[in-house]
Amino acid sequence: MTTATTTATATTRTSTTTTTNRSTEMKVQKRPRVNIALESIKEQGQHILEATITDIQSKTNRRLLVEDEDHGPTDYQIKEANRVAEFVEQAIEDYTSKRGNVFCIMNEPIVIIDCEITEDLRQARVFWSLPYEILLLEDTKINAAMRAKLVQYMQRILEERGGVLQGMVHTKMRMYFRPPTIRFVPAEGEILRRALHDW
């Protein structure tokens, strides 16, 4: 009788342990691991995700979505973008030589680094930079904060008075096609590093 009781007790303990283990497993299964970053994105919504993608794309100048890979610029777009960049450079040189140093920093004209143009050739983004001499100065008087202020200052001038450059570019481009509307964008990140490296 003692042996039967001991066996029954051992069986009860084993079944209790098995039940406890199953309960623990079920509790673990009930609590899936939460991806905090993903949940944060879900809470903020799709428009925040799209804004983040746009921000990253503008900083890295790379395409992030697979669907975008098939829609790169055509050869014609690249050709016309190069033509716009060339005409903007000429316009800055002409304006500086005839009318003054409006588009200059420390008597050096800003540098046109690149241009992107839409498929319909109606909109162009012209990427510009401070003169390379200023960017590469190791003088302590022009630190990163001062450079940032100079970029803001020149961007404001381009927004307010860039119409003059646009008009000069349009005059030269009318013989080719309807000239695009030009928007000036300060070059940053990889696009600027590549330009400085090539210089």
PDB file of C-alpha atoms in Angstrom:
ATOM      1  CA  MET A   1       0.000   0.000   0.000  1.00  0.00           C
ATOM      2  CA  THR A   2       2.912   2.337   0.734  1.00  0.00           C
ATOM      3  CA  THR A   3       4.460   1.562  -2.616  1.00  0.00           C
ATOM      4  CA  ALA A   4       1.165   2.291  -4.387  1.00  0.00           C
ATOM      5  CA  THR A   5       0.838   5.579  -2.504  1.00  0.00           C
ATOM      6  CA  THR A   6       4.419   6.557  -3.365  1.00  0.00           C
ATOM      7  CA  THR A   7       3.840   5.714  -7.020  1.00  0.00           C
ATOM      8  CA  ALA A   8       0.561   7.666  -7.057  1.00  0.00           C
ATOM      9  CA  THR A   9       2.303  10.631  -5.395  1.00  0.00           C
ATOM     10  CA  ALA A  10       5.173  10.489  -7.908  1.00  0.00           C
ATOM     11  CA  THR A  11       2.680  10.278 -10.783  1.00  0.00           C
ATOM     12  CA  THR A  12       0.764  13.246  -9.376  1.00  0.00           C
ATOM     13  CA  ARG A  13       3.992  15.255  -9.047  1.00  0.00           C
ATOM     14  CA  THR A  14       5.008  14.359 -12.592  1.00  0.00           C
ATOM     15  CA  SER A  15       1.610  15.306 -13.995  1.00  0.00           C
ATOM     16  CA  THR A  16       1.653  18.529 -11.934  1.00  0.00           C
ATOM     17  CA  THR A  17       5.122  19.370 -13.260  1.00  0.00           C
ATOM     18  CA  THR A  18       4.007  18.573 -16.809  1.00  0.00           C
ATOM     19  CA  THR A  19       0.901  20.711 -16.340  1.00  0.00           C
ATOM     20  CA  THR A  20       3.038  23.558 -14.920  1.00  0.00           C
ATOM     21  CA  ASN A  21       5.478  23.294 -17.848  1.00  0.00           C
ATOM     22  CA  ARG A  22       2.594  23.335 -20.336  1.00  0.00           C
ATOM     23  CA  SER A  23       1.075  26.345 -18.581  1.00  0.00           C
ATOM     24  CA  THR A  24       4.410  28.146 -18.738  1.00  0.00           C
ATOM     25  CA  GLU A  25       4.770  27.271 -22.430  1.00  0.00           C
ATOM     26  CA  MET A  26       1.253  28.510 -23.081  1.00  0.00           C
ATOM     27  CA  LYS A  27       2.024  31.743 -21.237  1.00  0.00           C
ATOM     28  CA  VAL A  28       5.173  32.170 -23.287  1.00  0.00           C
ATOM     29  CA  GLN A  29       3.246  31.473 -26.479  1.00  0.00           C
ATOM     30  CA  LYS A  30       0.571  33.993 -25.524  1.00  0.00           C
ATOM     31  CA  ARG A  31       3.149  36.820 -25.289  1.00  0.00           C
ATOM     32  CA  PRO A  32       4.734  37.279 -28.725  1.00  0.00           C
ATOM     33  CA  ARG A  33       7.939  39.250 -28.858  1.00  0.00           C
ATOM     34  CA  VAL A  34       7.202  42.903 -29.610  1.00  0.00           C
ATOM     35  CA  ASN A  35       9.323  44.809 -32.101  1.00  0.00           C
ATOM     36  CA  ILE A  36       9.388  48.252 -30.489  1.00  0.00           C
ATOM     37  CA  ALA A  37      10.648  50.043 -33.613  1.00  0.00           C
ATOM     38  CA  LEU A  38       7.952  48.500 -35.804  1.00  0.00           C
ATOM     39  CA  GLU A  39       5.226  49.331 -33.302  1.00  0.00           C
ATOM     40  CA  SER A  40       6.483  52.908 -33.147  1.00  0.00           C
ATOM     41  CA  ILE A  41       6.284  53.196 -36.940  1.00  0.00           C
ATOM     42  CA  LYS A  42       2.769  51.745 -36.938  1.00  0.00           C
ATOM     43  CA  GLU A  43       1.665  54.270 -34.334  1.00  0.00           C
ATOM     44  CA  GLN A  44       3.109  57.191 -36.276  1.00  0.00           C
ATOM     45  CA  GLY A  45       1.422  56.173 -39.486  1.00  0.00           C
ATOM     46  CA  GLN A  46       2.251  55.696 -43.133  1.00  0.00           C
ATOM     47  CA  HIS A  47       2.879  59.384 -43.864  1.00  0.00           C
ATOM     48  CA  ILE A  48       5.718  59.494 -41.303  1.00  0.00           C
ATOM     49  CA  LEU A  49       7.255  56.387 -42.877  1.00  0.00           C
ATOM     50  CA  GLU A  50       7.092  57.969 -46.332  1.00  0.00           C
ATOM     51  CA  ALA A  51       8.598  61.206 -45.008  1.00  0.00           C
ATOM     52  CA  THR A  52      11.435  59.228 -43.441  1.00  0.00           C
ATOM     53  CA  ILE A  53      12.087  57.396 -46.728  1.00  0.00           C
ATOM     54  CA  THR A  54      12.130  60.707 -48.608  1.00  0.00           C
ATOM     55  CA  ASP A  55      14.516  62.203 -46.060  1.00  0.00           C
ATOM     56  CA  ILE A  56      16.891  59.246 -46.265  1.00  0.00           C
ATOM     57  CA  GLN A  57      16.755  59.247 -50.065  1.00  0.00           C
ATOM     58  CA  SER A  58      17.607  62.930 -50.226  1.00  0.00           C
ATOM     59  CA  LYS A  59      20.534  62.446 -47.877  1.00  0.00           C
ATOM     60  CA  THR A  60      21.968  59.353 -49.507  1.00  0.00           C
ATOM     61  CA  ASN A  61      20.881  59.980 -53.100  1.00  0.00           C
ATOM     62  CA  ARG A  62      19.982  56.274 -53.363  1.00  0.00           C
ATOM     63  CA  ARG A  63      16.710  54.598 -54.170  1.00  0.00           C
ATOM     64  CA  LEU A  64      15.271  52.573 -51.283  1.00  0.00           C
ATOM     65  CA  LEU A  65      12.220  50.899 -52.738  1.00  0.00           C
ATOM     66  CA  VAL A  66      12.460  48.073 -55.278  1.00  0.00           C
ATOM     67  CA  GLU A  67       9.702  49.604 -57.392  1.00  0.00           C
ATOM     68  CA  ASP A  68      11.849  52.731 -57.834  1.00  0.00           C
ATOM     69  CA  GLU A  69      14.779  50.814 -59.325  1.00  0.00           C
ATOM     70  CA  ASP A  70      13.104  50.469 -62.703  1.00  0.00           C
ATOM     71  CA  HIS A  71      12.335  54.191 -62.896  1.00  0.00           C
ATOM     72  CA  GLY A  72      15.797  55.742 -63.018  1.00  0.00           C
ATOM     73  CA  PRO A  73      16.444  58.791 -65.170  1.00  0.00           C
ATOM     74  CA  THR A  74      16.498  58.250 -68.913  1.00  0.00           C
ATOM     75  CA  ASP A  75      19.502  59.148 -71.033  1.00  0.00           C
ATOM     76  CA  TYR A  76      17.583  62.167 -72.292  1.00  0.00           C
ATOM     77  CA  GLN A  77      16.843  63.330 -68.736  1.00  0.00           C
ATOM     78  CA  ILE A  78      20.533  63.016 -67.821  1.00  0.00           C
ATOM     79  CA  LYS A  79      21.544  64.951 -70.934  1.00  0.00           C
ATOM     80  CA  GLU A  80      19.074  67.752 -70.237  1.00  0.00           C
ATOM     81  CA  ALA A  81      19.964  67.855 -66.530  1.00  0.00           C
ATOM     82  CA  ASN A  82      23.632  68.312 -67.467  1.00  0.00           C
ATOM     83  CA  ARG A  83      22.644  71.070 -69.875  1.00  0.00           C
ATOM     84  CA  VAL A  84      20.624  72.857 -67.151  1.00  0.00           C
ATOM     85  CA  ALA A  85      23.545  72.573 -64.689  1.00  0.00           C
ATOM     86  CA  GLU A  86      25.926  73.991 -67.301  1.00  0.00           C
ATOM     87  CA  PHE A  87      23.614  76.921 -68.087  1.00  0.00           C
ATOM     88  CA  VAL A  88      23.122  77.701 -64.379  1.00  0.00           C
ATOM     89  CA  GLU A  89      26.922  77.776 -63.911  1.00  0.00           C
ATOM     90  CA  GLN A  90      27.242  80.156 -66.868  1.00  0.00           C
ATOM     91  CA  ALA A  91      24.436  82.337 -65.518  1.00  0.00           C
ATOM     92  CA  ILE A  92      26.174  82.644 -62.129  1.00  0.00           C
ATOM     93  CA  GLU A  93      29.465  83.547 -63.818  1.00  0.00           C
ATOM     94  CA  ASP A  94      27.784  86.112 -66.084  1.00  0.00           C
ATOM     95  CA  TYR A  95      25.806  87.645 -63.230  1.00  0.00           C
ATOM     96  CA  THR A  96      28.888  87.822 -60.997  1.00  0.00           C
ATOM     97  CA  SER A  97      31.048  89.447 -63.672  1.00  0.00           C
ATOM     98  CA  LYS A  98      28.445  92.053 -64.663  1.00  0.00           C
ATOM     99  CA  ARG A  99      26.287  92.759 -61.618  1.00  0.00           C
ATOM    100  CA  GLY A 100      28.196  91.888 -58.467  1.00  0.00           C
ATOM    101  CA  ASN A 101      28.797  89.186 -55.907  1.00  0.00           C
ATOM    102  CA  VAL A 102      25.236  88.338 -54.928  1.00  0.00           C
ATOM    103  CA  PHE A 103      25.777  84.608 -55.455  1.00  0.00           C
ATOM    104  CA  CYS A 104      29.261  84.613 -53.935  1.00  0.00           C
ATOM    105  CA  ILE A 105      30.696  83.820 -50.521  1.00  0.00           C
ATOM    106  CA  MET A 106      33.984  85.576 -49.729  1.00  0.00           C
ATOM    107  CA  ASN A 107      34.156  86.749 -53.358  1.00  0.00           C
ATOM    108  CA  GLU A 108      33.934  83.166 -54.668  1.00  0.00           C
ATOM    109  CA  PRO A 109      30.811  82.050 -56.578  1.00  0.00           C
ATOM    110  CA  ILE A 110      28.815  79.099 -55.327  1.00  0.00           C
ATOM    111  CA  VAL A 111      29.461  75.776 -57.066  1.00  0.00           C
ATOM    112  CA  ILE A 112      26.828  73.869 -59.040  1.00  0.00           C
ATOM    113  CA  ILE A 113      27.354  70.193 -58.265  1.00  0.00           C
ATOM    114  CA  ASP A 114      24.505  68.325 -59.911  1.00  0.00           C
ATOM    115  CA  CYS A 115      21.047  68.621 -61.406  1.00  0.00           C
ATOM    116  CA  GLU A 116      18.021  66.330 -61.529  1.00  0.00           C
ATOM    117  CA  ILE A 117      15.148  66.850 -63.926  1.00  0.00           C
ATOM    118  CA  THR A 118      11.688  65.277 -64.031  1.00  0.00           C
ATOM    119  CA  GLU A 119      10.588  62.983 -66.856  1.00  0.00           C
ATOM    120  CA  ASP A 120       8.413  65.702 -68.384  1.00  0.00           C
ATOM    121  CA  LEU A 121      11.398  68.108 -68.204  1.00  0.00           C
ATOM    122  CA  ARG A 122       9.281  70.721 -66.401  1.00  0.00           C
ATOM    123  CA  GLN A 123      10.962  70.711 -62.975  1.00  0.00           C
ATOM    124  CA  ALA A 124      14.683  70.742 -62.166  1.00  0.00           C
ATOM    125  CA  ARG A 125      16.495  70.531 -58.851  1.00  0.00           C
ATOM    126  CA  VAL A 126      19.921  72.137 -58.978  1.00  0.00           C
ATOM    127  CA  PHE A 127      22.274  71.057 -56.183  1.00  0.00           C
ATOM    128  CA  TRP A 128      24.721  73.750 -55.152  1.00  0.00           C
ATOM    129  CA  SER A 129      27.548  74.050 -52.664  1.00  0.00           C
ATOM    130  CA  LEU A 130      29.589  76.714 -50.976  1.00  0.00           C
ATOM    131  CA  PRO A 131      32.851  77.375 -52.828  1.00  0.00           C
ATOM    132  CA  TYR A 132      35.225  74.433 -52.344  1.00  0.00           C
ATOM    133  CA  GLU A 133      37.903  76.734 -50.970  1.00  0.00           C
ATOM    134  CA  ILE A 134      35.614  77.558 -48.046  1.00  0.00           C
ATOM    135  CA  LEU A 135      34.562  73.951 -47.456  1.00  0.00           C
ATOM    136  CA  LEU A 136      38.161  72.768 -47.356  1.00  0.00           C
ATOM    137  CA  LEU A 137      39.487  75.584 -45.194  1.00  0.00           C
ATOM    138  CA  GLU A 138      41.010  74.294 -42.012  1.00  0.00           C
ATOM    139  CA  ASP A 139      40.962  77.748 -40.508  1.00  0.00           C
ATOM    140  CA  THR A 140      39.345  77.705 -37.080  1.00  0.00           C
ATOM    141  CA  LYS A 141      37.409  80.880 -37.940  1.00  0.00           C
ATOM    142  CA  ILE A 142      35.119  78.881 -40.267  1.00  0.00           C
ATOM    143  CA  ASN A 143      33.823  75.934 -38.310  1.00  0.00           C
ATOM    144  CA  ALA A 144      30.850  73.652 -39.035  1.00  0.00           C
ATOM    145  CA  ALA A 145      28.371  76.044 -37.405  1.00  0.00           C
ATOM    146  CA  MET A 146      29.611  78.968 -39.507  1.00  0.00           C
ATOM    147  CA  ARG A 147      29.394  76.863 -42.678  1.00  0.00           C
ATOM    148  CA  ALA A 148      25.806  75.913 -41.810  1.00  0.00           C
ATOM    149  CA  LYS A 149      24.936  79.615 -41.390  1.00  0.00           C
ATOM    150  CA  LEU A 150      26.557  80.441 -44.730  1.00  0.00           C
ATOM    151  CA  VAL A 151      24.514  77.686 -46.416  1.00  0.00           C
ATOM    152  CA  GLN A 152      21.298  79.054 -44.883  1.00  0.00           C
ATOM    153  CA  TYR A 153      22.230  82.585 -45.925  1.00  0.00           C
ATOM    154  CA  MET A 154      22.944  81.607 -49.537  1.00  0.00           C
ATOM    155  CA  GLN A 155      19.841  79.395 -49.758  1.00  0.00           C
ATOM    156  CA  ARG A 156      17.728  82.361 -48.698  1.00  0.00           C
ATOM    157  CA  ILE A 157      19.372  84.509 -51.397  1.00  0.00           C
ATOM    158  CA  LEU A 158      18.765  81.813 -54.020  1.00  0.00           C
ATOM    159  CA  GLU A 159      15.118  81.551 -53.005  1.00  0.00           C
ATOM    160  CA  GLU A 160      14.629  85.323 -53.089  1.00  0.00           C
ATOM    161  CA  ARG A 161      16.791  86.266 -56.084  1.00  0.00           C
ATOM    162  CA  GLY A 162      17.269  82.991 -57.969  1.00  0.00           C
ATOM    163  CA  GLY A 163      14.603  84.107 -60.430  1.00  0.00           C
ATOM    164  CA  VAL A 164      17.280  86.205 -62.142  1.00  0.00           C
ATOM    165  CA  LEU A 165      19.346  83.063 -62.753  1.00  0.00           C
ATOM    166  CA  GLN A 166      16.227  81.225 -63.902  1.00  0.00           C
ATOM    167  CA  GLY A 167      15.522  83.966 -66.439  1.00  0.00           C
ATOM    168  CA  MET A 168      19.086  83.827 -67.779  1.00  0.00           C
ATOM    169  CA  VAL A 169      18.893  80.038 -68.097  1.00  0.00           C
ATOM    170  CA  HIS A 170      15.493  80.234 -69.822  1.00  0.00           C
ATOM    171  CA  THR A 171      16.847  82.716 -72.357  1.00  0.00           C
ATOM    172  CA  LYS A 172      19.594  80.264 -73.336  1.00  0.00           C
ATOM    173  CA  MET A 173      17.383  77.165 -73.305  1.00  0.00           C
ATOM    174  CA  ARG A 174      14.385  78.372 -75.289  1.00  0.00           C
ATOM    175  CA  MET A 175      15.934  77.055 -78.490  1.00  0.00           C
ATOM    176  CA  TYR A 176      16.072  73.505 -77.066  1.00  0.00           C
ATOM    177  CA  PHE A 177      12.739  72.939 -75.337  1.00  0.00           C
ATOM    178  CA  ARG A 178      10.444  74.575 -72.836  1.00  0.00           C
ATOM    179  CA  PRO A 179      12.814  75.421 -69.956  1.00  0.00           C
ATOM    180  CA  PRO A 180      12.149  73.805 -66.567  1.00  0.00           C
ATOM    181  CA  THR A 181      11.315  75.571 -63.343  1.00  0.00           C
ATOM    182  CA  ILE A 182      14.498  75.525 -61.278  1.00  0.00           C
ATOM    183  CA  ARG A 183      14.641  74.871 -57.558  1.00  0.00           C
ATOM    184  CA  PHE A 184      17.957  75.312 -55.777  1.00  0.00           C
ATOM    185  CA  VAL A 185      18.883  72.698 -53.161  1.00  0.00           C
ATOM    186  CA  PRO A 186      22.006  72.750 -50.972  1.00  0.00           C
ATOM    187  CA  ALA A 187      24.112  69.663 -51.652  1.00  0.00           C
ATOM    188  CA  GLU A 188      24.660  67.481 -48.586  1.00  0.00           C
ATOM    189  CA  GLY A 189      25.908  64.053 -47.641  1.00  0.00           C
ATOM    190  CA  GLU A 190      27.159  61.651 -50.282  1.00  0.00           C
ATOM    191  CA  ILE A 191      26.585  63.945 -53.262  1.00  0.00           C
ATOM    192  CA  LEU A 192      28.795  66.618 -51.671  1.00  0.00           C
ATOM    193  CA  ARG A 193      31.449  64.109 -50.571  1.00  0.00           C
ATOM    194  CA  ARG A 194      31.677  62.749 -54.127  1.00  0.00           C
ATOM    195  CA  ALA A 195      32.042  66.250 -55.574  1.00  0.00           C
ATOM    196  CA  LEU A 196      34.780  67.171 -53.098  1.00  0.00           C
ATOM    197  CA  HIS A 197      36.565  63.886 -53.781  1.00  0.00           C
ATOM    198  CA  ASP A 198      36.475  64.486 -57.552  1.00  0.00           C
ATOM    199  CA  TRP A 199      37.655  68.073 -57.128  1.00  0.00           C
TER     200      TRP A 199
END
